[in-house]
Short mmCIF file of C-alpha atoms (C1' of nucleotides) in Angstrom, two decimals:
data_model
loop_
_atom_site.label_atom_id
_atom_site.label_comp_id
_atom_site.label_asym_id
_atom_site.label_seq_id
_atom_site.Cartn_x
_atom_site.Cartn_y
_atom_site.Cartn_z
CA UNK A 1 0.00 0.00 0.00
CA UNK A 2 1.34 3.40 -0.90
CA UNK A 3 0.90 5.88 1.92
CA UNK A 4 -1.61 8.49 0.87
CA UNK A 5 -0.09 11.93 1.07
CA UNK A 6 -1.70 13.72 3.95
CA UNK A 7 -3.91 16.50 2.76
CA UNK A 8 -3.30 18.30 6.03
CA UNK A 9 0.36 18.73 5.21
CA UNK A 10 1.65 22.05 6.40
CA UNK A 11 3.59 22.65 3.21
CA UNK A 12 0.81 24.55 1.60
CA UNK A 13 1.05 27.34 4.17
CA UNK A 14 2.67 30.30 2.53
CA UNK A 15 5.17 30.94 5.29
CA UNK A 16 6.46 27.36 5.05
CA UNK A 17 6.84 27.67 1.31
CA UNK A 18 8.65 30.97 1.70
CA UNK A 19 10.93 29.41 4.31
CA UNK A 20 11.67 26.48 1.97
CA UNK A 21 12.53 28.83 -0.85
CA UNK A 22 14.86 30.96 1.25
CA UNK A 23 16.36 27.87 2.89
CA UNK A 24 17.24 26.45 -0.51
CA UNK A 25 18.98 29.65 -1.48
CA UNK A 26 20.97 29.73 1.76
CA UNK A 27 21.98 26.07 1.83
CA UNK A 28 22.94 26.05 -1.84
CA UNK A 29 25.30 28.95 -1.31
CA UNK A 30 23.33 31.49 -3.32
CA UNK A 31 23.03 33.66 -0.23
CA UNK A 32 26.40 33.80 1.53
CA UNK A 33 26.98 34.17 5.28
CA UNK A 34 26.22 37.67 6.48
CA UNK A 35 24.01 38.39 3.47
CA UNK A 36 21.40 40.90 4.52
CA UNK A 37 17.80 39.82 4.21
CA UNK A 38 15.28 42.61 3.62
CA UNK A 39 11.71 41.73 4.44
CA UNK A 40 10.32 44.01 1.76
CA UNK A 41 12.60 42.68 -0.95
CA UNK A 42 11.88 39.05 -0.10
CA UNK A 43 8.17 39.80 0.04
CA UNK A 44 8.32 41.36 -3.41
CA UNK A 45 10.35 38.51 -4.92
CA UNK A 46 8.23 35.74 -3.45
CA UNK A 47 4.97 37.63 -3.97
CA UNK A 48 3.72 37.33 -0.41
CA UNK A 49 3.21 39.86 2.35
CA UNK A 50 5.87 41.02 4.75
CA UNK A 51 4.17 39.25 7.64
CA UNK A 52 4.52 35.95 5.84
CA UNK A 53 8.20 36.61 5.22
CA UNK A 54 8.71 37.49 8.87
CA UNK A 55 7.19 34.18 9.83
CA UNK A 56 9.51 32.37 7.42
CA UNK A 57 12.59 34.19 8.72
CA UNK A 58 11.69 33.27 12.28
CA UNK A 59 11.51 29.62 11.30
CA UNK A 60 14.90 29.82 9.60
CA UNK A 61 16.32 31.53 12.67
CA UNK A 62 15.21 28.61 14.82
CA UNK A 63 16.93 26.34 12.29
CA UNK A 64 20.23 28.17 12.70
CA UNK A 65 20.41 29.48 9.14
CA UNK A 66 19.41 33.08 9.82
CA UNK A 67 20.30 35.58 12.54
CA UNK A 68 18.19 38.42 13.78
CA UNK A 69 19.24 41.73 15.28
CA UNK A 70 16.09 43.11 16.86
CA UNK A 71 14.76 46.30 15.33
CA UNK A 72 17.64 46.32 12.93
CA UNK A 73 18.13 43.48 10.46
CA UNK A 74 18.04 39.85 9.42
CA UNK A 75 21.16 38.19 8.08
CA UNK A 76 22.24 34.82 6.78
CA UNK A 77 24.04 33.08 9.65
CA UNK A 78 27.82 33.36 9.82
CA UNK A 79 30.08 30.55 8.65
CA UNK A 80 33.28 29.86 10.53
CA UNK A 81 35.43 27.04 11.78
CA UNK A 82 33.88 27.45 15.21
CA UNK A 83 30.37 27.08 13.81
CA UNK A 84 31.45 23.97 11.92
CA UNK A 85 33.10 22.61 15.06
CA UNK A 86 29.84 23.06 16.96
CA UNK A 87 27.91 21.25 14.26
CA UNK A 88 30.25 18.28 14.02
CA UNK A 89 30.59 17.78 17.77
CA UNK A 90 26.82 17.85 18.08
CA UNK A 91 26.42 15.61 15.10
CA UNK A 92 28.82 13.05 16.55
CA UNK A 93 26.77 12.49 19.69
CA UNK A 94 23.38 12.73 17.96
CA UNK A 95 24.34 10.25 15.26
CA UNK A 96 25.94 8.09 17.91
CA UNK A 97 22.64 7.89 19.74
CA UNK A 98 20.76 7.36 16.48
CA UNK A 99 23.02 4.54 15.36
CA UNK A 100 22.71 2.83 18.74
CA UNK A 101 18.93 2.97 18.68
CA UNK A 102 18.81 1.96 15.02
CA UNK A 103 20.89 -1.13 15.79
CA UNK A 104 18.63 -2.03 18.69
CA UNK A 105 15.48 -1.63 16.65
CA UNK A 106 16.50 -2.88 13.21
CA UNK A 107 13.77 -4.79 11.36
CA UNK A 108 13.98 -6.72 8.07
CA UNK A 109 12.29 -3.80 6.28
CA UNK A 110 14.60 -1.15 7.74
CA UNK A 111 17.67 -3.30 7.05
CA UNK A 112 16.64 -3.48 3.40
CA UNK A 113 16.18 0.27 3.28
CA UNK A 114 19.59 0.76 4.84
CA UNK A 115 21.25 -1.58 2.36
CA UNK A 116 19.63 0.32 -0.47
CA UNK A 117 20.84 3.67 0.84
CA UNK A 118 24.34 2.26 1.07
CA UNK A 119 24.30 0.85 -2.46
CA UNK A 120 23.24 4.27 -3.72
CA UNK A 121 26.34 5.70 -2.10
CA UNK A 122 28.43 2.94 -3.66
CA UNK A 123 27.01 3.70 -7.07
CA UNK A 124 27.67 7.41 -6.75
CA UNK A 125 31.21 6.79 -5.54
CA UNK A 126 31.96 4.46 -8.43
CA UNK A 127 30.60 7.04 -10.87
CA UNK A 128 32.71 9.68 -9.15
CA UNK A 129 29.79 12.08 -9.13
CA UNK A 130 30.74 14.59 -6.46
CA UNK A 131 27.28 15.98 -5.81
CA UNK A 132 25.56 12.61 -5.90
CA UNK A 133 28.04 11.32 -3.33
CA UNK A 134 27.27 14.13 -0.92
CA UNK A 135 23.54 13.55 -1.36
CA UNK A 136 23.82 9.79 -0.89
CA UNK A 137 26.10 10.32 2.12
CA UNK A 138 23.60 12.54 3.90
CA UNK A 139 20.78 10.25 2.88
CA UNK A 140 22.48 7.23 4.40
CA UNK A 141 22.88 9.06 7.69
CA UNK A 142 19.27 10.19 7.50
CA UNK A 143 18.20 6.59 7.00
CA UNK A 144 20.06 5.42 10.08
CA UNK A 145 18.60 8.21 12.19
CA UNK A 146 15.16 7.42 10.81
CA UNK A 147 15.49 3.85 12.11
CA UNK A 148 15.86 5.17 15.66
CA UNK A 149 12.15 5.86 16.09
CA UNK A 150 13.16 9.02 17.95
CA UNK A 151 11.09 11.93 16.69
CA UNK A 152 13.05 14.74 18.27
CA UNK A 153 16.32 13.20 17.16
CA UNK A 154 15.08 12.92 13.60
CA UNK A 155 13.98 16.53 13.52
CA UNK A 156 17.12 17.93 15.09
CA UNK A 157 19.28 15.81 12.84
CA UNK A 158 17.54 17.14 9.77
CA UNK A 159 18.17 20.70 10.91
CA UNK A 160 21.75 19.85 11.67
CA UNK A 161 22.30 18.46 8.19
CA UNK A 162 21.03 21.62 6.57
CA UNK A 163 23.43 23.67 8.67
CA UNK A 164 26.31 21.34 7.87
CA UNK A 165 25.68 21.67 4.14
CA UNK A 166 25.57 25.43 4.51
CA UNK A 167 28.83 25.59 6.43
CA UNK A 168 30.53 23.10 4.09
CA UNK A 169 29.75 25.30 1.12
CA UNK A 170 31.45 28.29 2.66
CA UNK A 171 34.20 26.82 4.83
CA UNK A 172 35.48 24.83 1.89
CA UNK A 173 36.20 21.59 3.67
CA UNK A 174 37.76 19.37 1.01
CA UNK A 175 36.25 15.97 0.27
CA UNK A 176 37.69 12.80 1.68
CA UNK A 177 38.85 10.15 -0.72
CA UNK A 178 36.00 7.93 -1.77
CA UNK A 179 37.55 4.66 -0.69
CA UNK A 180 37.78 5.56 3.01
CA UNK A 181 34.41 7.26 2.90
CA UNK A 182 32.81 4.13 1.53
CA UNK A 183 34.49 1.80 4.01
CA UNK A 184 33.46 3.99 6.95
CA UNK A 185 29.86 3.83 5.87
CA UNK A 186 29.96 0.14 5.10
CA UNK A 187 31.18 -0.59 8.62
CA UNK A 188 28.45 1.60 10.11
CA UNK A 189 25.77 -0.03 8.00
CA UNK A 190 26.93 -3.51 8.95
CA UNK A 191 27.05 -2.68 12.64
CA UNK A 192 23.54 -1.28 12.56
CA UNK A 193 22.16 -4.12 10.45
CA UNK A 194 23.75 -6.76 12.69
CA UNK A 195 22.33 -5.12 15.80
CA UNK A 196 25.69 -4.33 17.38
CA UNK A 197 24.58 -1.19 19.21
CA UNK A 198 27.88 -0.38 20.95
CA UNK A 199 29.85 -0.68 17.75
CA UNK A 200 27.29 1.29 15.76
CA UNK A 201 27.44 4.16 18.22
CA UNK A 202 31.20 4.13 18.33
CA UNK A 203 31.53 4.12 14.54
CA UNK A 204 29.06 6.94 14.13
CA UNK A 205 30.93 9.03 16.67
CA UNK A 206 34.42 8.46 15.35
CA UNK A 207 33.21 9.01 11.81
CA UNK A 208 32.22 12.55 12.78
CA UNK A 209 35.13 13.13 15.13
CA UNK A 210 37.42 12.42 12.20
CA UNK A 211 35.74 15.25 10.31
CA UNK A 212 36.34 17.61 13.22
CA UNK A 213 40.01 16.66 13.22
CA UNK A 214 40.31 17.35 9.49
CA UNK A 215 38.48 20.61 9.93
CA UNK A 216 40.71 21.86 12.73
CA UNK A 217 43.85 20.67 10.94
CA UNK A 218 42.94 22.65 7.84
CA UNK A 219 42.06 25.69 9.89
CA UNK A 220 45.47 25.61 11.60
CA UNK A 221 47.15 25.31 8.23
CA UNK A 222 45.25 28.31 6.94
CA UNK A 223 46.04 30.33 10.03
CA UNK A 224 49.76 29.67 9.83
CA UNK A 225 49.71 30.46 6.12
CA UNK A 226 47.96 33.74 6.88
CA UNK A 227 50.46 34.50 9.64
CA UNK A 228 53.24 33.79 7.18
CA UNK A 229 51.77 36.33 4.79
CA UNK A 230 51.30 38.88 7.54
CA UNK A 231 54.80 38.76 8.93
CA UNK A 232 57.01 36.99 6.39
CA UNK A 233 60.27 38.08 8.00
CA UNK B 1 32.90 45.32 36.51
CA UNK B 2 29.24 44.48 36.29
CA UNK B 3 28.24 43.59 32.75
CA UNK B 4 25.92 46.24 31.44
CA UNK B 5 22.64 44.75 30.40
CA UNK B 6 22.47 44.95 26.65
CA UNK B 7 19.88 47.44 25.56
CA UNK B 8 19.47 45.48 22.36
CA UNK B 9 18.07 42.53 24.24
CA UNK B 10 15.30 40.86 22.35
CA UNK B 11 13.20 40.48 25.47
CA UNK B 12 11.36 43.71 24.91
CA UNK B 13 9.78 42.43 21.72
CA UNK B 14 6.17 41.70 22.45
CA UNK B 15 6.14 38.26 20.86
CA UNK B 16 9.05 37.14 23.06
CA UNK B 17 7.30 38.43 26.15
CA UNK B 18 4.12 36.67 25.12
CA UNK B 19 6.07 33.48 24.50
CA UNK B 20 7.69 33.73 27.92
CA UNK B 21 4.34 34.20 29.57
CA UNK B 22 2.76 31.23 27.83
CA UNK B 23 5.89 29.15 28.36
CA UNK B 24 5.73 29.77 32.09
CA UNK B 25 2.13 28.65 32.19
CA UNK B 26 2.89 25.48 30.26
CA UNK B 27 6.04 24.48 32.13
CA UNK B 28 4.49 25.18 35.51
CA UNK B 29 1.61 22.85 34.74
CA UNK B 30 -1.09 25.51 34.57
CA UNK B 31 -1.81 24.51 31.00
CA UNK B 32 -1.92 20.71 30.78
CA UNK B 33 -0.92 18.59 27.77
CA UNK B 34 -3.51 18.82 25.00
CA UNK B 35 -4.90 22.10 26.33
CA UNK B 36 -6.27 24.06 23.41
CA UNK B 37 -4.71 27.45 22.77
CA UNK B 38 -7.00 29.99 21.12
CA UNK B 39 -5.22 32.88 19.48
CA UNK B 40 -8.02 35.32 20.20
CA UNK B 41 -8.28 34.38 23.86
CA UNK B 42 -4.52 34.62 24.42
CA UNK B 43 -4.44 37.94 22.60
CA UNK B 44 -7.18 39.26 24.82
CA UNK B 45 -5.55 38.03 28.04
CA UNK B 46 -2.07 39.28 27.22
CA UNK B 47 -3.35 42.47 25.61
CA UNK B 48 -1.50 42.10 22.35
CA UNK B 49 -2.68 41.45 18.82
CA UNK B 50 -3.34 38.05 17.33
CA UNK B 51 -0.31 38.35 15.05
CA UNK B 52 1.95 38.73 18.05
CA UNK B 53 0.39 35.67 19.67
CA UNK B 54 0.88 33.67 16.49
CA UNK B 55 4.53 34.57 16.51
CA UNK B 56 4.83 33.49 20.14
CA UNK B 57 3.07 30.18 19.46
CA UNK B 58 5.42 29.46 16.58
CA UNK B 59 8.39 29.97 18.86
CA UNK B 60 6.92 27.65 21.46
CA UNK B 61 6.26 25.10 18.75
CA UNK B 62 9.93 25.14 17.78
CA UNK B 63 10.71 24.61 21.47
CA UNK B 64 8.56 21.49 21.62
CA UNK B 65 6.01 22.86 24.08
CA UNK B 66 3.19 23.51 21.61
CA UNK B 67 1.78 21.57 18.64
CA UNK B 68 0.06 23.02 15.61
CA UNK B 69 -2.57 21.50 13.38
CA UNK B 70 -2.64 23.73 10.33
CA UNK B 71 -5.87 25.64 9.76
CA UNK B 72 -7.33 24.02 12.81
CA UNK B 73 -5.73 24.57 16.21
CA UNK B 74 -2.83 25.03 18.55
CA UNK B 75 -2.43 22.73 21.54
CA UNK B 76 -0.06 22.27 24.44
CA UNK B 77 2.25 19.40 23.50
CA UNK B 78 1.34 15.90 24.68
CA UNK B 79 3.02 14.32 27.69
CA UNK B 80 3.76 10.62 27.68
CA UNK B 81 6.37 8.11 28.65
CA UNK B 82 7.59 8.05 25.06
CA UNK B 83 8.07 11.82 25.05
CA UNK B 84 9.96 11.62 28.32
CA UNK B 85 12.08 8.78 26.96
CA UNK B 86 13.01 10.91 23.97
CA UNK B 87 13.99 13.79 26.20
CA UNK B 88 16.14 11.74 28.56
CA UNK B 89 17.97 9.86 25.82
CA UNK B 90 18.74 13.14 24.10
CA UNK B 91 19.70 14.72 27.36
CA UNK B 92 22.12 11.91 28.15
CA UNK B 93 24.21 12.44 25.03
CA UNK B 94 23.98 16.23 25.06
CA UNK B 95 25.00 16.49 28.70
CA UNK B 96 27.68 13.88 28.04
CA UNK B 97 29.18 16.11 25.38
CA UNK B 98 28.76 19.18 27.55
CA UNK B 99 30.45 17.58 30.54
CA UNK B 100 33.35 16.41 28.39
CA UNK B 101 33.92 19.86 26.94
CA UNK B 102 33.46 21.50 30.33
CA UNK B 103 36.15 19.26 31.81
CA UNK B 104 38.50 20.07 28.94
CA UNK B 105 37.97 23.79 29.28
CA UNK B 106 37.59 24.31 33.01
CA UNK B 107 39.14 27.50 34.33
CA UNK B 108 39.59 28.72 37.92
CA UNK B 109 36.60 31.01 37.50
CA UNK B 110 34.32 28.37 36.04
CA UNK B 111 35.40 25.84 38.70
CA UNK B 112 34.37 28.31 41.38
CA UNK B 113 31.02 28.83 39.71
CA UNK B 114 30.53 25.09 39.50
CA UNK B 115 31.39 24.60 43.16
CA UNK B 116 28.91 27.28 44.08
CA UNK B 117 26.14 25.67 42.04
CA UNK B 118 26.85 22.38 43.79
CA UNK B 119 26.79 23.90 47.25
CA UNK B 120 23.41 25.44 46.43
CA UNK B 121 22.15 21.96 45.68
CA UNK B 122 23.67 20.68 48.91
CA UNK B 123 21.97 23.43 50.87
CA UNK B 124 18.60 22.74 49.26
CA UNK B 125 18.97 19.00 49.88
CA UNK B 126 19.81 19.53 53.54
CA UNK B 127 16.83 21.82 53.92
CA UNK B 128 14.69 19.20 52.19
CA UNK B 129 13.07 21.89 50.07
CA UNK B 130 11.62 19.95 47.14
CA UNK B 131 11.25 22.81 44.72
CA UNK B 132 14.61 24.36 45.56
CA UNK B 133 16.27 21.02 44.94
CA UNK B 134 14.80 20.73 41.47
CA UNK B 135 15.86 24.27 40.65
CA UNK B 136 19.37 23.77 41.98
CA UNK B 137 19.61 20.45 40.14
CA UNK B 138 18.75 22.00 36.79
CA UNK B 139 20.98 24.95 37.52
CA UNK B 140 23.95 22.74 38.20
CA UNK B 141 23.47 21.00 34.87
CA UNK B 142 23.07 24.36 33.19
CA UNK B 143 26.34 25.50 34.72
CA UNK B 144 28.21 22.49 33.40
CA UNK B 145 26.78 22.97 29.92
CA UNK B 146 27.61 26.66 30.06
CA UNK B 147 31.27 25.75 30.64
CA UNK B 148 31.37 23.94 27.32
CA UNK B 149 31.61 27.12 25.25
CA UNK B 150 29.27 25.44 22.77
CA UNK B 151 26.55 27.91 21.79
CA UNK B 152 24.24 25.48 20.05
CA UNK B 153 24.59 22.97 22.86
CA UNK B 154 23.72 25.60 25.43
CA UNK B 155 20.63 26.66 23.52
CA UNK B 156 19.37 23.15 22.85
CA UNK B 157 20.01 22.15 26.42
CA UNK B 158 17.97 25.06 27.71
CA UNK B 159 15.06 24.03 25.49
CA UNK B 160 15.44 20.44 26.60
CA UNK B 161 15.28 21.42 30.25
CA UNK B 162 12.03 23.30 29.74
CA UNK B 163 10.53 20.25 28.09
CA UNK B 164 11.78 17.95 30.83
CA UNK B 165 10.19 20.10 33.49
CA UNK B 166 6.94 20.10 31.56
CA UNK B 167 6.92 16.33 31.17
CA UNK B 168 7.97 15.77 34.77
CA UNK B 169 5.00 17.76 35.98
CA UNK B 170 2.55 15.59 34.10
CA UNK B 171 4.18 12.16 34.01
CA UNK B 172 4.64 12.26 37.75
CA UNK B 173 8.11 10.78 37.97
CA UNK B 174 8.81 10.53 41.67
CA UNK B 175 11.92 12.13 43.14
CA UNK B 176 15.03 10.15 43.92
CA UNK B 177 16.31 10.10 47.43
CA UNK B 178 18.44 13.10 48.13
CA UNK B 179 21.52 11.20 49.20
CA UNK B 180 22.06 9.44 45.88
CA UNK B 181 21.13 12.56 43.97
CA UNK B 182 23.75 14.56 45.82
CA UNK B 183 26.48 11.96 45.40
CA UNK B 184 25.81 11.67 41.67
CA UNK B 185 26.21 15.39 41.25
CA UNK B 186 29.25 15.58 43.48
CA UNK B 187 31.00 12.98 41.35
CA UNK B 188 30.11 14.84 38.18
CA UNK B 189 31.26 18.15 39.60
CA UNK B 190 34.59 16.65 40.72
CA UNK B 191 35.20 14.98 37.37
CA UNK B 192 34.57 18.22 35.51
CA UNK B 193 36.60 20.33 37.93
CA UNK B 194 39.55 17.93 37.81
CA UNK B 195 39.51 17.90 34.03
CA UNK B 196 38.75 14.21 33.67
CA UNK B 197 36.81 14.46 30.40
CA UNK B 198 36.13 10.76 29.90
CA UNK B 199 34.80 10.32 33.40
CA UNK B 200 32.75 13.50 33.23
CA UNK B 201 31.08 12.36 30.03
CA UNK B 202 30.41 8.91 31.39
CA UNK B 203 28.93 10.22 34.63
CA UNK B 204 26.69 12.67 32.83
CA UNK B 205 25.41 9.91 30.57
CA UNK B 206 24.77 7.31 33.22
CA UNK B 207 23.13 9.91 35.45
CA UNK B 208 20.50 10.43 32.76
CA UNK B 209 20.31 6.80 31.70
CA UNK B 210 19.39 5.98 35.28
CA UNK B 211 16.45 8.34 35.00
CA UNK B 212 15.31 6.58 31.84
CA UNK B 213 15.45 3.25 33.63
CA UNK B 214 13.37 4.55 36.51
CA UNK B 215 10.93 6.07 34.07
CA UNK B 216 10.44 2.87 32.11
CA UNK B 217 10.25 0.80 35.28
CA UNK B 218 7.45 2.94 36.67
CA UNK B 219 5.63 2.91 33.36
CA UNK B 220 5.71 -0.90 33.26
CA UNK B 221 4.39 -1.00 36.81
CA UNK B 222 1.54 1.32 35.90
CA UNK B 223 0.74 -0.68 32.81
CA UNK B 224 0.55 -3.96 34.67
CA UNK B 225 -1.51 -2.32 37.39
CA UNK B 226 -3.88 -1.03 34.72
CA UNK B 227 -4.02 -4.46 33.12
CA UNK B 228 -4.78 -5.90 36.52
CA UNK B 229 -7.70 -3.52 36.90
CA UNK B 230 -8.91 -4.27 33.38
CA UNK B 231 -8.90 -8.07 33.63
CA UNK B 232 -8.58 -8.96 37.27
CA UNK B 233 -9.63 -12.55 36.72
"C1'" DA C 1 -31.39 4.48 10.29
"C1'" DT C 2 -27.65 6.08 7.24
"C1'" DT C 3 -25.32 8.54 4.12
"C1'" DC C 4 -24.21 12.61 1.85
"C1'" DA C 5 -24.33 17.46 0.32
"C1'" DG C 6 -25.14 22.13 1.99
"C1'" DT C 7 -24.83 25.64 5.47
"C1'" DC C 8 -22.83 28.12 9.14
"C1'" DA C 9 -20.16 29.64 13.05
"C1'" DA C 10 -15.60 29.37 14.87
"C1'" DT C 11 -10.92 29.54 14.00
"C1'" DT C 12 -6.74 30.05 11.63
"C1'" DG C 13 -4.11 32.24 7.56
"C1'" DT C 14 -2.77 36.44 4.97
"C1'" DC C 15 -2.43 41.09 4.06
"C1'" DA C 16 -1.59 46.13 4.02
"C1'" DA C 17 -1.51 50.15 6.86
"C1'" DC C 18 0.50 52.29 10.78
"C1'" DA C 19 3.96 52.80 14.77
"C1'" DA C 20 8.50 52.47 16.70
"C1'" DT C 21 13.30 52.02 16.33
"C1'" DT C 22 17.71 52.44 14.33
"C1'" DG C 23 21.99 54.17 12.09
"C1'" DA C 24 23.53 57.55 9.00
"C1'" DT C 25 23.55 62.33 7.99
"C1'" DT C 26 23.56 66.93 8.89
"C1'" DA C 27 23.79 70.87 11.70
"C1'" DT C 28 25.58 73.14 15.65
"C1'" DA C 29 28.44 74.46 19.56
"C1'" DG C 30 32.79 74.48 21.68
"C1'" DC D 1 38.55 70.26 13.93
"C1'" DT D 2 35.87 67.51 17.22
"C1'" DA D 3 32.14 66.26 19.79
"C1'" DT D 4 27.37 66.36 20.42
"C1'" DA D 5 22.54 67.00 19.32
"C1'" DA D 6 18.78 67.11 15.78
"C1'" DT D 7 16.92 65.25 11.67
"C1'" DC D 8 15.64 61.90 8.41
"C1'" DA D 9 15.20 57.89 5.51
"C1'" DA D 10 15.21 53.02 5.84
"C1'" DT D 11 13.81 49.14 8.21
"C1'" DT D 12 11.65 46.37 11.48
"C1'" DG D 13 7.61 45.76 14.97
"C1'" DT D 14 2.55 45.67 15.73
"C1'" DT D 15 -2.05 45.90 14.67
"C1'" DG D 16 -6.85 45.25 12.88
"C1'" DA D 17 -9.36 43.95 8.88
"C1'" DC D 18 -10.30 40.56 5.50
"C1'" DA D 19 -9.85 35.74 3.30
"C1'" DA D 20 -9.72 30.80 3.57
"C1'" DT D 21 -10.39 26.61 5.89
"C1'" DT D 22 -12.34 23.50 9.06
"C1'" DG D 23 -15.63 20.67 11.63
"C1'" DA D 24 -20.09 20.52 13.46
"C1'" DC D 25 -24.80 20.82 12.34
"C1'" DT D 26 -28.87 20.27 9.37
"C1'" DG D 27 -31.88 18.11 6.47
"C1'" DA D 28 -33.09 15.59 2.40
"C1'" DA D 29 -32.54 11.26 -0.32
"C1'" DT D 30 -32.22 6.38 -0.07
#
DNA sequence: ATTCAGTCAATTGTCAACAATTGATTATAG
DNA sequence: CTATAATCAATTGTTGACAATTGACTGAAT
């Protein structure tokens, strides 16, 4: 049976649609960090009222993509190594919990779904399609979290992913080589599918911790390079 | 030097004040789970416009205290064992991360603050003041998280605490005996203050896991008692 | 008795006008 | 020339009116 799409979906509300539109533009990099958001301009472009835009901007603020200075302005959230550090440290523990619960609750159906998500990643990696790899990567993580049966975790994780994509675009964290990426995910998938909760949690955490390490390493490199330029003598 | 209160604080915005007012009423138990929230009535009571109330309700929705059914109604969020389970599992990993970071970054000043927060709990426990104990308990956890220097963690933790208090009020989880409570917190405080990150994380996690166990144990008891009433033969 | 379309009151969703605040600009005093 | 106060345009904050949607109620057809 195909689940009938709920007619009471909230997506038809104008403020949600406006938020989706602006979110896409932020996450895709079209609107860079610090970009000023004018209610009037957005209202004109999206052909809705200012009140609707305000509602959308408030949603995006609660998602961490927009910042508000009361009585003054709205801006796209800043991107920095510290922001990225916050996201990855949070992500490590949230995905750790998700992987543990997923392993404990795996069913034949969810295992199949997980295997499928992994094979999509494999396919993308073999094709070498950069964008498809990123999508499949996030989707695999989303699948694991979805298996947890933890509503709040699922929602927070989704928000986190959007923020990670946003920061990635602007921090310029280089991609890992596909072989290691694939093996990391295979191990995680197998741990979850086999019900090894401890191992699943540990793999999910170290997977993200590794990203933090790479991030900080690159940031140190950049800093020392900048210092070298500043005072080359 | 006393920090000058920022004049640009967002608290003077009417929607924030309205949200605070409604939040207080929900967390304190005045508005029970499922209680219907009428925009017009709230607007009348708080003497602001409906638009302002809408904005407040959206904030509270993003905080997990209110639910929206589009075009139909706003309600106080449901309380249940599952909700409480979600909160405590999340809390375990978030406070685990917070305690780890706090231990890594402890300074003389923050250690003093932590010691003070603990002694407040001690004082409340000795006095046997139920409400003061709960406040001091949450405040101690807040202090640890605050030491992490992790903005997103601090914000999410604050939201989590509000939700926990709300659920506690309505699930009716009985209090632990003060002795064990105090010793748990003393151990956590000492681990953080001494910079033992691994131990701090582990203590923070098990402290919360224990609450989950108690929660589930009581829920099973209630269920079997209910089953006993239903089919006593 | 039951189903189904129509009606209606209650409620939420959207909008456009108005008020308040801010930061930049200009004018003024020293 | 600098510091300070007054002014102003741009922008956000708040409101009340209007539109759309829902769920309950009604009554006719079967």
